[in-house]
Short mmCIF file of C-alpha atoms in Angstrom, two decimals:
data_model
loop_
_atom_site.label_atom_id
_atom_site.label_comp_id
_atom_site.label_asym_id
_atom_site.label_seq_id
_atom_site.Cartn_x
_atom_site.Cartn_y
_atom_site.Cartn_z
CA MET A 4 -0.36 -0.07 -0.07
CA ARG A 5 1.56 3.64 -0.92
CA LEU A 6 0.65 6.41 1.67
CA VAL A 7 1.24 10.28 -0.20
CA ILE A 8 0.79 13.63 2.22
CA GLN A 9 -0.49 16.03 0.48
CA PRO A 10 0.36 19.21 3.26
CA ASP A 11 -3.48 19.97 3.24
CA TYR A 12 -6.54 19.53 1.18
CA GLU A 13 -5.40 21.76 -1.73
CA ASN A 14 -2.54 19.83 -2.08
CA LEU A 15 -4.61 16.18 -2.22
CA ALA A 16 -7.34 17.50 -4.75
CA ARG A 17 -4.42 18.21 -7.13
CA TRP A 18 -2.69 15.32 -6.43
CA THR A 19 -6.08 13.04 -6.36
CA ALA A 20 -7.66 14.94 -10.20
CA SER A 21 -3.89 14.60 -11.77
CA TYR A 22 -3.19 11.71 -10.57
CA ILE A 23 -6.17 9.77 -12.30
CA ALA A 24 -6.74 11.91 -15.43
CA ARG A 25 -3.37 10.08 -16.30
CA LYS A 26 -4.50 6.92 -15.27
CA ILE A 27 -7.36 7.71 -17.77
CA GLU A 28 -4.89 9.41 -19.77
CA LEU A 29 -2.22 5.86 -20.14
CA PHE A 30 -5.64 3.86 -20.68
CA LYS A 31 -5.78 5.53 -24.31
CA PRO A 32 -9.78 3.94 -23.18
CA THR A 33 -12.41 4.09 -26.42
CA ALA A 34 -15.69 3.64 -26.93
CA GLU A 35 -15.07 -0.30 -26.94
CA LYS A 36 -12.69 0.27 -24.52
CA PRO A 37 -14.17 2.99 -22.04
CA PHE A 38 -11.28 3.54 -18.82
CA VAL A 39 -14.09 1.81 -15.90
CA LEU A 40 -14.40 4.71 -12.40
CA GLY A 41 -15.17 3.97 -9.31
CA LEU A 42 -16.44 7.05 -7.65
CA PRO A 43 -17.82 8.78 -4.07
CA THR A 44 -19.56 11.44 -2.91
CA GLY A 45 -19.43 13.20 0.32
CA SER A 46 -17.65 16.79 0.85
CA SER A 47 -14.65 14.88 0.85
CA PRO A 48 -14.20 14.08 -3.40
CA LEU A 49 -15.43 17.81 -3.67
CA GLY A 50 -12.45 19.14 -4.40
CA VAL A 51 -10.73 16.60 -6.34
CA TYR A 52 -13.76 16.64 -8.75
CA ASN A 53 -13.08 20.47 -8.80
CA GLU A 54 -9.87 19.82 -9.27
CA LEU A 55 -10.81 17.68 -12.56
CA ILE A 56 -13.36 20.54 -14.37
CA SER A 57 -10.50 21.59 -14.00
CA LEU A 58 -8.73 20.01 -16.28
CA TYR A 59 -10.82 18.67 -17.97
CA LYS A 60 -11.85 22.31 -19.17
CA LEU A 61 -8.34 22.66 -20.42
CA GLY A 62 -8.00 20.09 -22.06
CA LYS A 63 -5.75 17.00 -20.10
CA VAL A 64 -8.31 14.56 -19.31
CA SER A 65 -11.87 14.14 -21.28
CA PHE A 66 -14.96 11.96 -20.25
CA LYS A 67 -16.26 10.67 -22.86
CA HIS A 68 -14.64 7.05 -23.43
CA VAL A 69 -14.97 6.82 -18.95
CA VAL A 70 -17.44 4.56 -17.31
CA THR A 71 -18.58 5.17 -13.50
CA PHE A 72 -20.10 3.37 -11.02
CA ASN A 73 -20.87 5.23 -7.49
CA MET A 74 -20.40 3.70 -4.40
CA ASP A 75 -23.98 4.08 -2.39
CA GLU A 76 -26.91 5.40 -2.83
CA TYR A 77 -29.61 6.40 -0.31
CA VAL A 78 -33.35 4.29 -0.66
CA GLY A 79 -36.41 6.53 -0.75
CA LEU A 80 -34.69 8.97 -2.15
CA ALA A 81 -35.20 10.05 -6.30
CA PRO A 82 -32.79 11.44 -8.49
CA ASP A 83 -34.09 14.75 -8.68
CA HIS A 84 -34.05 14.87 -4.56
CA PRO A 85 -30.40 17.77 -3.89
CA GLN A 86 -29.83 15.29 -1.15
CA SER A 87 -29.75 12.26 -3.23
CA TYR A 88 -25.76 10.92 -4.67
CA HIS A 89 -27.42 10.79 -8.28
CA PHE A 90 -28.17 14.80 -7.81
CA PHE A 91 -24.46 15.52 -6.13
CA MET A 92 -22.69 13.78 -9.44
CA TRP A 93 -24.61 15.75 -11.70
CA GLU A 94 -24.42 19.01 -9.06
CA ASN A 95 -20.60 18.46 -8.74
CA LEU A 96 -18.78 16.63 -11.85
CA PHE A 97 -21.40 15.68 -14.40
CA SER A 98 -23.48 18.24 -15.60
CA HIS A 99 -19.73 19.81 -15.94
CA VAL A 100 -17.58 17.36 -18.41
CA ASP A 101 -17.51 15.82 -21.49
CA ILE A 102 -19.19 12.86 -20.09
CA LYS A 103 -21.38 10.59 -21.64
CA ARG A 104 -25.17 10.21 -19.30
CA GLU A 105 -25.66 6.17 -20.08
CA ASN A 106 -21.89 5.80 -19.27
CA VAL A 107 -23.28 6.82 -15.69
CA ASN A 108 -23.86 4.28 -13.43
CA ILE A 109 -25.33 5.37 -10.36
CA LEU A 110 -27.90 2.76 -7.62
CA ASN A 111 -31.33 3.25 -8.02
CA GLY A 112 -32.02 4.39 -4.28
CA MET A 113 -36.16 3.97 -5.71
CA ALA A 114 -35.94 0.70 -7.58
CA GLU A 115 -39.21 -1.81 -6.35
CA ASP A 116 -36.72 -4.40 -5.86
CA ILE A 117 -33.77 -3.82 -4.33
CA LYS A 118 -32.28 -6.97 -3.88
CA ALA A 119 -32.72 -7.07 -7.44
CA GLU A 120 -31.29 -3.71 -8.33
CA CYS A 121 -27.39 -4.73 -6.39
CA GLN A 122 -27.36 -7.91 -8.12
CA ARG A 123 -28.10 -6.11 -11.77
CA TYR A 124 -25.24 -3.74 -10.33
CA GLU A 125 -22.65 -5.85 -9.81
CA ASP A 126 -23.61 -7.57 -12.78
CA LYS A 127 -23.44 -4.96 -14.73
CA ILE A 128 -19.37 -3.90 -12.97
CA ALA A 129 -18.55 -8.08 -13.97
CA ALA A 130 -20.38 -7.26 -18.04
CA MET A 131 -17.85 -4.26 -17.97
CA GLY A 132 -14.44 -5.82 -16.59
CA GLY A 133 -14.75 -4.78 -13.45
CA ILE A 134 -13.18 -1.17 -12.14
CA ASP A 135 -9.85 -0.06 -13.76
CA LEU A 136 -9.38 2.66 -10.74
CA PHE A 137 -12.33 2.66 -7.29
CA LEU A 138 -12.09 6.33 -5.88
CA GLY A 139 -12.60 6.24 -1.89
CA GLY A 140 -13.13 8.47 1.00
CA ILE A 141 -13.82 6.78 4.59
CA GLY A 142 -16.03 7.90 7.83
CA ILE A 143 -14.12 9.28 10.76
CA ASP A 144 -14.99 5.22 11.99
CA GLY A 145 -13.22 4.22 9.07
CA HIS A 146 -15.78 3.32 7.00
CA ILE A 147 -15.97 3.10 3.24
CA ALA A 148 -18.97 3.98 0.99
CA PHE A 149 -21.83 2.61 4.13
CA ASN A 150 -19.93 -0.29 5.13
CA GLU A 151 -19.91 0.55 8.42
CA PRO A 152 -17.89 -1.38 11.59
CA GLY A 153 -18.83 -4.75 11.29
CA SER A 154 -19.30 -5.05 7.88
CA SER A 155 -18.85 -8.20 5.96
CA LEU A 156 -14.72 -7.52 4.80
CA THR A 157 -16.03 -9.95 1.40
CA GLY A 158 -19.06 -8.16 0.95
CA ARG A 159 -20.74 -7.43 -2.11
CA THR A 160 -23.44 -4.16 -3.70
CA ARG A 161 -26.73 -5.18 -1.00
CA ASP A 162 -28.80 -2.73 0.83
CA LYS A 163 -27.95 -1.64 4.38
CA GLU A 164 -29.34 -0.44 7.15
CA LEU A 165 -27.52 2.91 8.20
CA ASN A 166 -26.27 3.50 11.47
CA LEU A 167 -26.86 5.97 14.09
CA ASP A 168 -22.65 7.57 13.35
CA THR A 169 -23.51 7.95 9.81
CA ARG A 170 -26.67 8.60 10.46
CA ILE A 171 -25.76 11.78 13.06
CA ALA A 172 -22.76 12.15 10.20
CA ASN A 173 -25.00 13.22 7.39
CA SER A 174 -26.97 14.96 9.71
CA ARG A 175 -25.34 17.88 8.26
CA PHE A 176 -26.77 17.65 4.34
CA PHE A 177 -29.65 17.34 5.91
CA GLY A 178 -30.55 20.91 7.74
CA ASN A 179 -28.76 18.83 11.19
CA ASP A 180 -31.91 16.46 10.65
CA ILE A 181 -31.63 13.50 11.63
CA ASP A 182 -35.54 12.96 11.26
CA ARG A 183 -34.86 13.28 7.21
CA VAL A 184 -31.37 10.90 6.96
CA PRO A 185 -32.51 8.09 5.41
CA ARG A 186 -32.57 4.39 7.25
CA LEU A 187 -31.55 2.23 4.23
CA ALA A 188 -29.15 2.63 1.72
CA LEU A 189 -27.48 0.98 -1.57
CA THR A 190 -24.01 0.09 -1.15
CA VAL A 191 -20.53 -1.68 -3.03
CA GLY A 192 -19.39 -4.19 -0.69
CA VAL A 193 -16.00 -3.73 -0.12
CA GLY A 194 -15.96 -7.44 -2.06
CA THR A 195 -16.45 -4.73 -4.77
CA ILE A 196 -14.18 -2.76 -4.17
CA MET A 197 -11.18 -4.63 -3.83
CA ASP A 198 -11.87 -6.44 -6.76
CA ALA A 199 -10.76 -3.20 -8.80
CA ARG A 200 -7.96 -2.79 -9.57
CA GLU A 201 -7.42 -0.23 -8.54
CA VAL A 202 -7.74 1.97 -5.39
CA LEU A 203 -6.94 5.34 -4.20
CA ILE A 204 -8.55 6.31 -0.38
CA ILE A 205 -8.18 9.48 0.32
CA VAL A 206 -7.96 10.57 3.97
CA ASN A 207 -8.96 14.61 5.28
CA GLY A 208 -8.56 16.71 8.09
CA HIS A 209 -7.65 15.80 12.20
CA ASN A 210 -11.20 13.97 12.57
CA LYS A 211 -9.85 11.51 10.23
CA ALA A 212 -6.87 10.55 11.87
CA ARG A 213 -7.64 7.64 13.93
CA ALA A 214 -9.19 6.00 11.16
CA LEU A 215 -6.53 6.51 9.30
CA GLN A 216 -3.63 5.00 11.92
CA HIS A 217 -5.61 1.55 12.11
CA VAL A 218 -6.35 1.83 7.61
CA VAL A 219 -2.51 2.39 7.61
CA GLU A 220 -1.13 0.75 10.58
CA GLY A 221 -3.79 -1.47 12.37
CA ALA A 222 -5.22 -5.05 11.70
CA ILE A 223 -8.08 -5.87 9.00
CA SER A 224 -10.61 -5.89 11.14
CA GLN A 225 -14.33 -5.15 10.24
CA MET A 226 -14.71 -3.02 12.41
CA TRP A 227 -12.48 -0.93 10.50
CA THR A 228 -13.06 -1.42 6.86
CA ALA A 229 -10.45 0.60 4.87
CA SER A 230 -8.44 -1.58 6.51
CA ALA A 231 -9.38 -4.19 3.56
CA ILE A 232 -7.39 -2.48 1.32
CA GLN A 233 -4.15 -3.78 3.28
CA MET A 234 -4.88 -6.78 0.68
CA HIS A 235 -4.42 -5.06 -2.60
CA GLN A 236 -2.24 -5.74 -4.58
CA ARG A 237 -2.41 -2.25 -6.35
CA ALA A 238 -3.72 0.42 -3.64
CA MET A 239 -3.07 4.33 -2.32
CA VAL A 240 -4.11 6.31 0.71
CA VAL A 241 -3.59 9.96 -0.30
CA CYS A 242 -3.63 12.25 3.10
CA ASP A 243 -2.85 15.93 3.76
CA GLU A 244 -1.05 16.48 6.97
CA ALA A 245 -4.03 17.25 8.85
CA ALA A 246 -4.91 13.22 9.07
CA THR A 247 -1.78 11.46 10.26
CA TYR A 248 -2.04 13.52 14.17
CA GLU A 249 -2.32 9.60 14.77
CA LEU A 250 0.46 8.05 12.59
CA LYS A 251 3.03 6.89 14.65
CA VAL A 252 6.77 9.47 13.40
CA GLY A 253 8.39 6.59 12.45
CA THR A 254 5.04 5.92 9.50
CA PHE A 255 4.87 9.39 8.78
CA LYS A 256 9.02 9.88 7.64
CA HIS A 257 8.57 6.74 5.89
CA PHE A 258 6.19 7.67 3.46
CA LEU A 259 7.53 10.60 3.05
CA ASP A 260 11.01 9.55 2.02
CA ILE A 261 9.99 7.06 -0.08
CA GLU A 262 7.54 9.48 -2.14
CA LYS A 263 9.59 12.34 -2.16
CA GLU A 264 9.50 11.72 -6.35
CA ASN A 265 5.69 11.87 -6.33
CA LEU A 266 4.85 15.10 -4.26
CA ASP A 267 5.02 17.23 -6.74
CA VAL A 268 2.30 17.75 -8.69
CA ALA A 269 3.51 18.38 -11.72
CA SER A 270 5.36 15.15 -11.13
CA ILE A 271 2.61 13.39 -11.82
CA TRP A 272 2.30 14.41 -15.42
CA LYS A 273 6.41 13.22 -16.25
CA SER A 274 6.49 10.17 -14.18
CA LYS A 275 5.28 6.03 -16.34
CA LEU A 276 2.92 5.93 -12.61
CA THR A 277 4.64 2.23 -12.41
CA TRP A 278 4.41 0.56 -9.21
#
């Protein structure tokens, strides 16, 4: 696992967006062979999405032959609901770039048969040949997507009842009214994420420091579901310095040293991104 430490969130977002754009460029996607990208919602990826939009406007990246699969969606929220993840993605990324609507895949929280919807999603990912790069964030309790503490580390896309901590954290998007936060969501499983050819997790802020410590230094545990990426052959965490507060000094210095050639965002465009 790689740990790339950036001084602040702005640099984290710029580095991550540049990395994703470069991966798409090197892939040389076509209509017959698109680049398949997994995407999250929430506050963590907003800066990354803004940077990707800027790179698109500069002609550095095109989403014309990119197929996306989002991590999750609330059950019971229509796509045009302001707090649905459909709305979030079109508002914050898709409507600003050249992605084709038919290439966007987001779980349908209004499906009559949610079990069938989850299986359809898994089947479509498989039909696309799997996900090339899955971008994700983590919660303060180390969960990824809606795979909260105690979730199976081999789980697949499914419906999931949200715990109190998650609903409290997400109530900020619902006028700080927890009663307005849906109790059920559809989410890809940890196993779904781990099947991706590459996984990139972004972690920012002091409130994520304990989670980052468990993901990087702790044991693999279903109580910190993002820790599963330790088992992935091509996993990377990009964090800001604020999130490293709980890491050992030796861990911090070790990863800074081995990544020193890659800390400059400009170097991403020059590198061949080998591992």
